[in-house]
Coordinates of N, CA and C in Angstrom, one line a residue:
M1 N -51.0 9.2 98.4 CA -49.5 9.2 98.0 C -49.2 8.0 97.1
N2 N -48.7 8.4 95.9 CA -48.4 7.3 95.0 C -47.0 6.7 95.2
V3 N -46.7 5.7 94.5 CA -45.4 5.0 94.7 C -44.2 5.9 94.5
I4 N -44.3 6.7 93.5 CA -43.1 7.6 93.2 C -42.9 8.5 94.4
Q5 N -43.9 9.1 94.9 CA -43.8 10.0 96.1 C -43.2 9.2 97.3
Q6 N -43.7 8.0 97.5 CA -43.1 7.2 98.6 C -41.6 7.0 98.4
L7 N -41.2 6.7 97.2 CA -39.8 6.4 96.9 C -39.0 7.7 97.2
K8 N -39.5 8.8 96.7 CA -38.8 10.1 97.0 C -38.7 10.4 98.5
L9 N -39.8 10.1 99.2 CA -39.7 10.4 100.6 C -38.7 9.5 101.3
G10 N -38.7 8.2 100.9 CA -37.7 7.3 101.5 C -36.3 7.6 101.2
F11 N -36.1 8.1 100.0 CA -34.7 8.5 99.6 C -34.3 9.7 100.3
R12 N -35.2 10.7 100.5 CA -34.9 11.9 101.3 C -34.5 11.5 102.7
S13 N -35.3 10.6 103.3 CA -35.0 10.2 104.7 C -33.6 9.5 104.8
L14 N -33.3 8.7 103.8 CA -31.9 8.1 103.8 C -30.8 9.1 103.7
M15 N -31.0 10.2 102.9 CA -30.0 11.2 102.8 C -29.9 12.0 104.0
L16 N -31.0 12.2 104.8 CA -30.9 13.0 106.0 C -30.2 12.2 107.1
H17 N -30.2 10.9 107.0 CA -29.5 10.1 108.1 C -28.5 9.1 107.4
K18 N -27.5 9.7 106.8 CA -26.5 8.9 106.0 C -25.8 7.9 106.8
L19 N -25.3 8.3 108.0 CA -24.6 7.3 108.8 C -25.4 6.1 109.2
R20 N -26.6 6.4 109.7 CA -27.6 5.3 110.1 C -27.9 4.5 108.9
S21 N -28.1 5.0 107.8 CA -28.4 4.3 106.6 C -27.3 3.4 106.1
A22 N -26.0 4.0 106.2 CA -24.9 3.2 105.8 C -24.7 2.0 106.8
L23 N -24.9 2.2 108.1 CA -24.7 1.1 109.0 C -25.8 0.1 108.8
A24 N -27.0 0.5 108.5 CA -28.1 -0.5 108.2 C -27.7 -1.4 107.0
V25 N -27.2 -0.7 105.9 CA -26.9 -1.5 104.7 C -25.7 -2.4 105.0
L26 N -24.7 -1.9 105.8 CA -23.6 -2.8 106.2 C -24.0 -4.0 107.0
G27 N -25.0 -3.8 107.9 CA -25.5 -4.9 108.7 C -26.2 -5.9 107.9
I28 N -27.0 -5.4 106.9 CA -27.7 -6.3 106.0 C -26.7 -7.2 105.2
L29 N -25.6 -6.5 104.7 CA -24.6 -7.2 103.9 C -23.9 -8.2 104.7
I30 N -23.5 -7.9 105.9 CA -22.8 -8.8 106.8 C -23.7 -10.0 107.1
G31 N -25.0 -9.8 107.4 CA -25.9 -10.8 107.7 C -26.1 -11.8 106.5
V32 N -26.3 -11.2 105.4 CA -26.6 -12.1 104.2 C -25.3 -12.9 103.9
T33 N -24.1 -12.2 104.0 CA -22.9 -12.9 103.7 C -22.6 -14.1 104.6
A34 N -23.0 -13.8 105.9 CA -22.8 -14.9 106.9 C -23.7 -16.1 106.7
V35 N -24.9 -15.8 106.3 CA -25.9 -16.9 106.0 C -25.4 -17.7 104.8
I36 N -25.0 -17.0 103.7 CA -24.5 -17.6 102.5 C -23.2 -18.5 102.8
W37 N -22.3 -17.9 103.6 CA -21.1 -18.7 104.0 C -21.4 -19.9 104.8
L38 N -22.4 -19.8 105.7 CA -22.7 -21.0 106.5 C -23.4 -22.1 105.7
V39 N -24.3 -21.7 104.8 CA -24.9 -22.6 103.9 C -23.9 -23.3 103.0
A40 N -23.0 -22.5 102.4 CA -22.0 -23.1 101.5 C -21.0 -24.0 102.3
M41 N -20.7 -23.7 103.5 CA -19.8 -24.5 104.3 C -20.5 -25.9 104.6
G42 N -21.8 -25.8 105.0 CA -22.6 -27.0 105.2 C -22.7 -27.9 104.0
E43 N -22.9 -27.2 102.9 CA -23.0 -28.0 101.6 C -21.7 -28.7 101.3
G44 N -20.6 -28.0 101.5 CA -19.3 -28.5 101.3 C -19.0 -29.7 102.1
V45 N -19.3 -29.6 103.4 CA -19.1 -30.8 104.3 C -19.9 -31.9 103.9
S46 N -21.2 -31.6 103.6 CA -22.1 -32.7 103.2 C -21.6 -33.4 101.9
Y47 N -21.1 -32.6 100.9 CA -20.6 -33.2 99.7 C -19.4 -34.1 100.0
Q48 N -18.5 -33.6 100.8 CA -17.3 -34.4 101.2 C -17.7 -35.7 101.8
A49 N -18.6 -35.7 102.7 CA -19.1 -36.9 103.4 C -19.7 -37.8 102.4
Q50 N -20.5 -37.3 101.5 CA -21.2 -38.2 100.5 C -20.1 -38.8 99.6
Q51 N -19.1 -38.0 99.2 CA -18.0 -38.6 98.4 C -17.2 -39.7 99.1
Q52 N -17.0 -39.5 100.4 CA -16.3 -40.6 101.1 C -17.1 -41.8 101.2
I53 N -18.4 -41.7 101.4 CA -19.3 -42.8 101.4 C -19.4 -43.5 100.0
K54 N -19.4 -42.7 99.0 CA -19.4 -43.2 97.6 C -18.1 -43.9 97.3
N55 N -17.0 -43.4 97.8 CA -15.7 -44.0 97.6 C -15.6 -45.4 98.3
L56 N -16.1 -45.4 99.5 CA -16.1 -46.7 100.2 C -17.0 -47.7 99.6
G57 N -18.1 -47.2 98.9 CA -19.1 -48.1 98.3 C -20.2 -48.3 99.3
A58 N -21.4 -47.8 98.9 CA -22.6 -47.9 99.7 C -23.0 -49.4 100.0
T59 N -22.7 -50.3 99.1 CA -23.1 -51.7 99.3 C -21.9 -52.6 99.6
S60 N -20.7 -52.0 99.9 CA -19.5 -52.8 100.2 C -19.5 -53.2 101.7
I61 N -19.0 -54.4 101.8 CA -18.7 -55.0 103.2 C -17.2 -55.1 103.3
I62 N -16.7 -54.4 104.3 CA -15.2 -54.4 104.5 C -14.9 -55.1 105.8
V63 N -14.1 -56.2 105.7 CA -13.6 -56.9 106.8 C -12.1 -56.7 106.9
R64 N -11.6 -56.1 108.0 CA -10.3 -55.7 108.1 C -9.6 -56.2 109.3
T65 N -8.3 -56.5 109.2 CA -7.4 -57.0 110.2 C -7.0 -55.9 111.2
I66 N -7.1 -56.2 112.5 CA -6.7 -55.2 113.5 C -5.6 -55.8 114.3
K67 N -4.5 -55.1 114.4 CA -3.4 -55.6 115.2 C -3.7 -55.6 116.7
P68 N -3.4 -56.7 117.4 CA -3.6 -56.7 118.9 C -2.8 -55.6 119.5
S69 N -3.3 -55.1 120.7 CA -2.6 -54.1 121.4 C -1.2 -54.6 121.9
E70 N -0.3 -53.7 122.2 CA 1.0 -54.0 122.7 C 0.9 -54.7 124.1
E71 N -0.1 -54.2 124.9 CA -0.2 -54.8 126.2 C -0.6 -56.3 126.1
A72 N -1.4 -56.6 125.1 CA -1.8 -58.0 125.0 C -0.7 -58.9 124.5
N73 N 0.4 -58.4 123.9 CA 1.4 -59.2 123.4 C 2.8 -58.8 123.8
S74 N 2.9 -58.0 124.9 CA 4.2 -57.5 125.4 C 5.0 -58.7 126.0
T75 N 6.3 -58.6 125.8 CA 7.2 -59.5 126.4 C 8.4 -58.8 126.9
S76 N 9.2 -59.3 127.8 CA 10.3 -58.6 128.4 C 11.6 -58.9 127.5
G77 N 11.8 -58.0 126.5 CA 13.0 -58.1 125.7 C 13.0 -59.4 124.8
G78 N 14.2 -59.6 124.1 CA 14.4 -60.7 123.3 C 13.5 -60.7 122.1
R79 N 13.2 -61.9 121.5 CA 12.5 -62.0 120.3 C 11.1 -62.5 120.6
S80 N 10.1 -61.9 119.9 CA 8.7 -62.2 120.1 C 8.1 -62.3 118.8
G81 N 6.9 -63.0 118.7 CA 6.2 -63.2 117.4 C 4.8 -63.3 117.6
I82 N 4.0 -62.8 116.8 CA 2.5 -62.9 116.8 C 2.0 -63.2 115.4
S83 N 0.9 -63.9 115.4 CA 0.2 -64.2 114.1 C -1.2 -63.8 114.3
Y84 N -1.7 -63.0 113.5 CA -3.1 -62.5 113.6 C -3.7 -62.1 112.3
G85 N -5.0 -61.8 112.3 CA -5.7 -61.3 111.2 C -6.4 -62.3 110.3
L86 N -6.8 -61.8 109.1 CA -7.5 -62.6 108.2 C -6.6 -63.6 107.5
L87 N -7.2 -64.8 107.1 CA -6.5 -65.8 106.4 C -7.0 -66.0 105.0
R88 N -6.2 -66.5 104.2 CA -6.7 -66.8 102.8 C -7.9 -67.8 102.8
S89 N -7.9 -68.7 103.8 CA -9.0 -69.6 103.9 C -10.3 -68.8 104.3
D90 N -10.2 -67.7 105.0 CA -11.3 -66.9 105.3 C -11.9 -66.3 104.0
F91 N -11.0 -65.9 103.2 CA -11.5 -65.3 101.9 C -12.2 -66.4 101.1
E92 N -11.7 -67.6 101.1 CA -12.3 -68.7 100.3 C -13.7 -69.0 100.9
R93 N -13.8 -69.0 102.2 CA -15.1 -69.3 102.9 C -16.1 -68.2 102.5
I94 N -15.7 -67.0 102.5 CA -16.6 -65.9 102.2 C -17.2 -66.1 100.8
I95 N -16.3 -66.3 99.8 CA -16.8 -66.4 98.4 C -17.6 -67.7 98.2
T96 N -17.4 -68.7 99.0 CA -18.1 -70.0 98.9 C -19.4 -70.0 99.5
N97 N -19.5 -69.4 100.7 CA -20.7 -69.5 101.6 C -21.6 -68.3 101.6
V98 N -21.2 -67.3 100.9 CA -22.1 -66.1 100.8 C -22.5 -65.9 99.4
P99 N -23.7 -66.5 98.9 CA -24.0 -66.4 97.5 C -24.4 -65.0 97.0
T100 N -24.8 -64.1 97.9 CA -25.2 -62.8 97.5 C -24.0 -61.9 97.1
I101 N -22.8 -62.3 97.4 CA -21.6 -61.5 97.0 C -21.3 -61.7 95.5
S102 N -21.2 -60.6 94.8 CA -20.8 -60.7 93.4 C -19.3 -60.7 93.2
V103 N -18.6 -59.8 94.0 CA -17.2 -59.7 93.9 C -16.6 -59.6 95.3
A104 N -15.5 -60.3 95.5 CA -14.7 -60.2 96.8 C -13.3 -60.0 96.5
V105 N -12.6 -59.0 97.1 CA -11.3 -58.7 96.8 C -10.4 -58.8 98.1
P106 N -9.4 -59.7 98.1 CA -8.4 -59.7 99.2 C -7.3 -58.7 99.0
M107 N -6.8 -58.3 100.1 CA -5.7 -57.2 100.0 C -4.7 -57.4 101.2
R108 N -3.5 -57.2 100.8 CA -2.4 -57.3 101.8 C -1.6 -56.0 101.7
E109 N -1.1 -55.4 102.8 CA -0.4 -54.1 102.7 C 0.7 -54.0 103.7
I110 N 1.7 -53.2 103.4 CA 2.8 -53.1 104.3 C 3.5 -51.7 103.9
S111 N 4.1 -51.1 104.9 CA 4.8 -49.8 104.7 C 6.2 -50.1 104.3
R112 N 6.6 -49.5 103.2 CA 8.0 -49.7 102.6 C 8.5 -48.4 101.9
D113 N 9.8 -48.3 101.9 CA 10.4 -47.2 101.1 C 10.4 -47.7 99.6
V114 N 10.0 -46.9 98.7 CA 10.1 -47.2 97.3 C 11.2 -46.3 96.7
R115 N 12.1 -46.9 95.9 CA 13.3 -46.2 95.4 C 13.3 -46.2 93.9
R116 N 13.9 -45.1 93.4 CA 14.3 -45.0 92.0 C 15.5 -44.1 91.9
D117 N 16.7 -44.7 91.7 CA 17.9 -44.0 91.7 C 18.1 -43.3 93.1
E118 N 18.2 -42.0 93.1 CA 18.4 -41.2 94.3 C 17.1 -40.8 95.0
F119 N 16.0 -41.1 94.4 CA 14.7 -40.8 94.9 C 14.2 -41.9 95.8
V120 N 13.8 -41.5 97.0 CA 13.2 -42.5 98.0 C 11.9 -41.9 98.5
V121 N 10.8 -42.7 98.4 CA 9.5 -42.2 98.8 C 8.9 -43.3 99.8
P122 N 8.6 -42.9 101.0 CA 7.8 -43.8 101.9 C 6.4 -44.0 101.4
A123 N 6.0 -45.3 101.2 CA 4.7 -45.6 100.6 C 4.1 -46.8 101.3
Q124 N 2.9 -47.0 100.9 CA 2.1 -48.2 101.3 C 2.0 -49.2 100.2
V125 N 2.7 -50.3 100.3 CA 2.7 -51.3 99.3 C 1.4 -52.2 99.4
I126 N 0.6 -52.2 98.4 CA -0.6 -52.9 98.4 C -0.5 -54.1 97.5
G127 N -0.7 -55.3 98.0 CA -0.9 -56.5 97.2 C -2.3 -56.8 97.0
C128 N -2.8 -56.8 95.7 CA -4.2 -56.9 95.4 C -4.4 -57.6 94.1
T129 N -5.7 -57.8 93.8 CA -6.1 -58.4 92.6 C -6.6 -57.3 91.6
P130 N -6.8 -57.6 90.3 CA -7.3 -56.5 89.4 C -8.6 -55.9 89.8
E131 N -9.5 -56.6 90.5 CA -10.8 -56.0 90.9 C -10.7 -54.9 91.9
Y132 N -9.5 -54.8 92.6 CA -9.3 -53.8 93.6 C -9.6 -52.4 93.1
F133 N -9.2 -52.2 91.9 CA -9.3 -50.8 91.3 C -10.7 -50.4 91.1
S134 N -11.5 -51.4 90.6 CA -12.9 -51.0 90.3 C -13.7 -51.0 91.6
I135 N -13.5 -51.9 92.5 CA -14.3 -51.9 93.7 C -14.0 -50.7 94.6
N136 N -12.8 -50.1 94.5 CA -12.4 -49.0 95.3 C -12.4 -47.7 94.4
R137 N -13.0 -47.8 93.2 CA -13.1 -46.6 92.4 C -11.8 -45.9 92.2
L138 N -10.8 -46.6 91.7 CA -9.5 -46.0 91.4 C -9.2 -46.1 89.9
P139 N -9.6 -45.0 89.2 CA -9.3 -45.0 87.8 C -7.9 -44.9 87.5
I140 N -7.4 -45.4 86.3 CA -6.1 -45.3 85.9 C -5.9 -44.1 85.0
A141 N -5.0 -43.2 85.3 CA -4.8 -42.0 84.5 C -4.0 -42.4 83.2
R142 N -3.0 -43.2 83.4 CA -2.1 -43.6 82.3 C -1.7 -45.0 82.4
G143 N -1.5 -45.7 81.3 CA -1.1 -47.1 81.4 C -2.2 -48.0 81.6
R144 N -2.1 -49.0 82.4 CA -3.1 -50.0 82.7 C -3.1 -50.4 84.1
P145 N -4.2 -51.0 84.6 CA -4.2 -51.6 86.0 C -3.6 -53.0 86.0
L146 N -3.5 -53.6 87.1 CA -3.0 -54.9 87.2 C -4.0 -55.9 86.4
A147 N -3.4 -56.9 85.9 CA -4.2 -57.9 85.1 C -4.2 -59.3 85.7
A148 N -5.1 -60.1 85.4 CA -5.1 -61.5 85.9 C -3.9 -62.3 85.5
S149 N -3.3 -62.0 84.4 CA -2.1 -62.7 84.0 C -0.9 -62.3 84.9
D150 N -0.9 -61.1 85.4 CA 0.1 -60.6 86.3 C 0.1 -61.5 87.6
L151 N -1.1 -61.8 88.1 CA -1.2 -62.7 89.2 C -0.7 -64.1 88.9
Q152 N -1.2 -64.6 87.8 CA -0.8 -66.0 87.4 C 0.7 -66.2 87.2
R153 N 1.3 -65.2 86.6 CA 2.7 -65.4 86.3 C 3.7 -64.8 87.4
L154 N 3.1 -64.3 88.4 CA 3.9 -63.7 89.5 C 4.8 -62.6 89.0
E155 N 4.2 -61.7 88.1 CA 4.9 -60.7 87.5 C 5.4 -59.6 88.4
N156 N 6.6 -59.1 88.2 CA 7.0 -57.9 89.0 C 6.6 -56.6 88.3
V157 N 5.3 -56.3 88.4 CA 4.8 -55.1 87.8 C 4.2 -54.3 88.9
V158 N 4.0 -53.0 88.7 CA 3.5 -52.1 89.7 C 2.7 -51.0 89.1
V159 N 1.6 -50.6 89.8 CA 0.9 -49.4 89.5 C 1.1 -48.4 90.6
L160 N 1.5 -47.2 90.2 CA 1.9 -46.1 91.2 C 0.7 -45.2 91.4
A161 N 0.5 -44.8 92.6 CA -0.4 -43.7 92.9 C 0.1 -42.4 92.4
H162 N -0.7 -41.4 92.3 CA -0.4 -40.1 91.7 C 0.8 -39.5 92.3
D163 N 0.8 -39.3 93.7 CA 1.9 -38.6 94.4 C 3.2 -39.4 94.3
V164 N 3.1 -40.7 94.5 CA 4.3 -41.5 94.4 C 5.0 -41.4 93.0
A165 N 4.2 -41.4 92.0 CA 4.7 -41.3 90.6 C 5.4 -39.9 90.4
E166 N 4.8 -38.9 90.9 CA 5.4 -37.5 90.8 C 6.7 -37.4 91.5
Q167 N 6.8 -38.0 92.7 CA 8.0 -37.9 93.5 C 9.1 -38.7 93.0
L168 N 8.8 -39.9 92.5 CA 9.9 -40.8 92.0 C 10.3 -40.4 90.6
F169 N 9.4 -39.8 89.8 CA 9.7 -39.4 88.4 C 9.2 -38.0 88.2
P170 N 10.0 -37.0 88.8 CA 9.5 -35.6 88.6 C 9.6 -35.1 87.2
I171 N 10.5 -35.7 86.4 CA 10.6 -35.2 85.0 C 10.3 -36.4 84.0
Q172 N 10.8 -37.6 84.2 CA 10.7 -38.7 83.3 C 9.3 -39.3 83.3
D173 N 9.0 -40.0 82.2 CA 7.7 -40.8 82.1 C 7.9 -42.1 82.9
P174 N 7.1 -42.4 83.9 CA 7.3 -43.6 84.7 C 7.0 -44.9 84.0
L175 N 6.1 -44.8 83.0 CA 5.7 -46.1 82.3 C 6.9 -46.8 81.7
G176 N 7.0 -48.1 82.0 CA 8.0 -48.9 81.4 C 9.3 -48.9 82.2
R177 N 9.4 -48.0 83.2 CA 10.7 -47.9 84.0 C 10.5 -48.7 85.3
A178 N 11.7 -48.9 85.9 CA 11.7 -49.8 87.1 C 11.9 -49.0 88.4
I179 N 11.2 -49.5 89.4 CA 11.4 -49.0 90.8 C 11.8 -50.1 91.7
Q180 N 12.3 -49.8 92.8 CA 12.8 -50.9 93.8 C 12.0 -50.8 95.0
I181 N 11.5 -52.0 95.4 CA 10.8 -52.2 96.7 C 11.5 -53.3 97.4
G182 N 12.2 -53.0 98.5 CA 13.1 -54.0 99.2 C 14.2 -54.3 98.3
T183 N 14.4 -55.6 98.0 CA 15.5 -56.0 97.1 C 15.0 -56.3 95.7
E184 N 13.7 -56.2 95.4 CA 13.1 -56.5 94.2 C 12.9 -55.3 93.3
F185 N 12.9 -55.5 92.0 CA 12.6 -54.4 91.1 C 11.3 -54.7 90.3
Y186 N 10.5 -53.6 90.1 CA 9.2 -53.8 89.5 C 9.1 -52.8 88.4
V187 N 8.5 -53.2 87.3 CA 8.2 -52.3 86.1 C 6.9 -51.6 86.3
V188 N 6.9 -50.3 86.1 CA 5.7 -49.5 86.2 C 4.8 -49.7 85.0
V189 N 3.6 -50.2 85.2 CA 2.7 -50.4 84.0 C 1.5 -49.4 84.1
G190 N 1.3 -48.7 85.2 CA 0.2 -47.8 85.2 C 0.4 -46.8 86.3
I191 N -0.4 -45.7 86.2 CA -0.4 -44.6 87.1 C -1.9 -44.3 87.5
A192 N -2.2 -44.3 88.7 CA -3.6 -44.1 89.2 C -3.9 -42.6 89.2
E193 N -5.1 -42.2 89.0 CA -5.5 -40.8 89.1 C -5.4 -40.4 90.6
S194 N -5.2 -39.1 90.8 CA -5.2 -38.5 92.1 C -6.6 -38.7 92.8
R195 N -6.5 -39.0 94.1 CA -7.8 -39.2 94.8 C -7.7 -38.7 96.2
T196 N -8.8 -38.1 96.7 CA -8.8 -37.6 98.0 C -8.8 -38.7 99.0
A197 N -8.4 -38.5 100.2 CA -8.3 -39.5 101.3 C -9.7 -40.0 101.6
A198 N -9.9 -41.3 101.9 CA -11.1 -41.9 102.3 C -11.3 -41.9 103.8
A199 N -12.5 -42.0 104.3 CA -12.7 -42.1 105.7 C -12.0 -43.2 106.3
A200 N -11.6 -43.0 107.6 CA -11.0 -44.1 108.3 C -11.9 -45.3 108.6
I201 N -11.4 -46.5 108.5 CA -12.2 -47.7 108.7 C -11.3 -48.6 109.6
G202 N -12.0 -49.7 110.1 CA -11.3 -50.7 110.8 C -10.7 -50.3 112.1
G203 N -11.3 -49.4 112.8 CA -10.8 -49.0 114.1 C -9.6 -48.0 114.0
S204 N -9.3 -47.6 112.8 CA -8.2 -46.6 112.6 C -8.7 -45.2 112.7
F205 N -7.9 -44.3 113.3 CA -8.3 -42.9 113.3 C -7.7 -42.1 112.1
S206 N -6.9 -42.7 111.3 CA -6.3 -42.0 110.2 C -7.0 -42.4 108.9
A207 N -7.2 -41.4 108.0 CA -7.9 -41.6 106.8 C -7.0 -42.3 105.8
R208 N -7.6 -43.0 104.8 CA -6.9 -43.8 103.8 C -6.3 -42.8 102.8
Q209 N -5.0 -42.8 102.7 CA -4.3 -41.9 101.8 C -3.9 -42.7 100.5
Y210 N -4.9 -42.7 99.5 CA -4.7 -43.5 98.3 C -3.5 -42.9 97.5
N211 N -3.2 -41.7 97.6 CA -2.1 -41.1 96.8 C -0.7 -41.5 97.2
R212 N -0.6 -42.3 98.3 CA 0.6 -42.7 98.8 C 0.8 -44.2 98.6
D213 N 0.0 -44.9 97.8 CA 0.0 -46.3 97.6 C 0.8 -46.7 96.3
V214 N 1.3 -47.9 96.4 CA 1.8 -48.6 95.2 C 1.2 -50.0 95.1
Y215 N 0.8 -50.4 94.0 CA 0.0 -51.7 93.9 C 0.8 -52.7 93.1
I216 N 0.9 -53.9 93.7 CA 1.5 -55.0 93.0 C 0.6 -56.2 93.1
P217 N 0.7 -57.2 92.2 CA -0.2 -58.4 92.2 C -0.1 -59.1 93.6
L218 N -1.2 -59.6 94.1 CA -1.2 -60.2 95.4 C -0.3 -61.4 95.5
N219 N -0.3 -62.2 94.4 CA 0.5 -63.4 94.4 C 2.0 -63.0 94.4
T220 N 2.3 -62.0 93.7 CA 3.7 -61.5 93.7 C 4.1 -61.0 95.1
F221 N 3.2 -60.3 95.8 CA 3.4 -59.8 97.1 C 3.8 -61.0 98.0
R222 N 3.0 -62.0 97.9 CA 3.2 -63.2 98.8 C 4.5 -63.8 98.5
K223 N 4.9 -63.9 97.2 CA 6.2 -64.6 96.8 C 7.4 -63.7 97.2
R224 N 7.3 -62.4 96.9 CA 8.5 -61.5 97.1 C 8.7 -61.0 98.5
I225 N 7.5 -60.7 99.1 CA 7.6 -60.0 100.4 C 7.2 -61.0 101.5
G226 N 6.2 -61.9 101.3 CA 5.8 -62.9 102.2 C 4.8 -62.5 103.2
D227 N 4.4 -63.4 104.1 CA 3.4 -63.1 105.1 C 4.1 -62.7 106.4
R228 N 5.4 -62.9 106.5 CA 6.1 -62.6 107.8 C 6.9 -61.4 107.7
V229 N 6.7 -60.5 108.7 CA 7.4 -59.2 108.7 C 8.1 -59.1 110.1
I230 N 9.4 -58.8 110.0 CA 10.2 -58.6 111.2 C 10.5 -57.1 111.4
T231 N 10.1 -56.6 112.5 CA 10.4 -55.2 112.9 C 11.1 -55.1 114.2
V232 N 11.8 -54.0 114.4 CA 12.5 -53.7 115.7 C 11.8 -52.6 116.4
H233 N 11.4 -52.9 117.6 CA 10.7 -51.9 118.4 C 11.2 -51.9 119.8
R234 N 11.9 -50.8 120.2 CA 12.5 -50.6 121.6 C 13.4 -51.8 121.9
G235 N 14.3 -52.1 121.0 CA 15.3 -53.1 121.2 C 14.7 -54.5 121.1
T236 N 13.5 -54.7 120.7 CA 12.8 -56.0 120.6 C 12.5 -56.3 119.2
F237 N 12.9 -57.5 118.7 CA 12.5 -58.0 117.4 C 11.1 -58.5 117.4
Q238 N 10.2 -57.9 116.7 CA 8.8 -58.3 116.6 C 8.5 -59.0 115.3
N239 N 8.1 -60.3 115.4 CA 7.9 -61.1 114.2 C 6.4 -61.2 114.0
E240 N 5.9 -60.6 113.0 CA 4.4 -60.6 112.7 C 4.1 -61.4 111.5
T241 N 3.1 -62.2 111.6 CA 2.7 -63.0 110.4 C 1.2 -62.7 110.1
I242 N 1.0 -62.1 108.9 CA -0.3 -61.7 108.4 C -0.5 -62.2 107.0
E243 N -1.6 -62.9 106.8 CA -1.9 -63.4 105.4 C -2.7 -62.3 104.6
L244 N -3.7 -61.7 105.2 CA -4.5 -60.7 104.5 C -4.8 -59.6 105.5
N245 N -4.8 -58.3 105.0 CA -5.1 -57.2 105.9 C -6.6 -56.8 105.7
Q246 N -7.2 -57.1 104.5 CA -8.5 -56.7 104.3 C -9.2 -57.5 103.2
I247 N -10.5 -57.7 103.4 CA -11.3 -58.3 102.4 C -12.5 -57.4 102.1
T248 N -12.7 -57.0 100.9 CA -13.8 -56.1 100.5 C -14.8 -56.9 99.6
A249 N -16.0 -56.9 100.0 CA -17.0 -57.7 99.2 C -18.2 -56.8 98.8
V250 N -18.7 -57.1 97.6 CA -19.8 -56.3 97.1 C -20.9 -57.3 96.6

């Protein structure tokens, strides 16, 4: 029996048992689809994990401030104050005593509402140096990043993350316009590209939402906002003093 006869015999058998043949084909299709879907899902998760590691920097060392637990600092009403975290002197020691480090970037952050006319956006205000953008792989979509001269002159300039820029300026061009953080006004000099959230670090269970950040010079942060933050929690004034939230070294 040649090949053609075998094919004819097989086709005739399929036609005699149409329902069984259809179910067999359907089972094969479902099985193949399931395998492809599982492989694709695994590749997607693997790619996302690799991107998060890449965004953090495979050779980066991140030292981060962790707030003490409320139980360790609880008081019975009234006014309380705590001082914790990294110091500017810690940053100086790192860059002085670790010769293998090529770049070290200090960072200070605080949650604040950012305003522009009637628009109000809750954001994370980041005080940083110009190297923060390159070390964290934050490309600028428009305008420019922070410059060394901004730190030296204590300039009131700001770089907006993608989402913050869209919410504060849904129609207008943000560049060259002013936004308000607290009682101070800052001129927008740049807009960062949109970026996916990075993996949680420093004992935090929440991912880093870069698209909710606004960036100002670190020296300006220290001058305009300061190291001391007063919050009200359950009728208690909490006075927190923090010099630096994070130091990233490469």
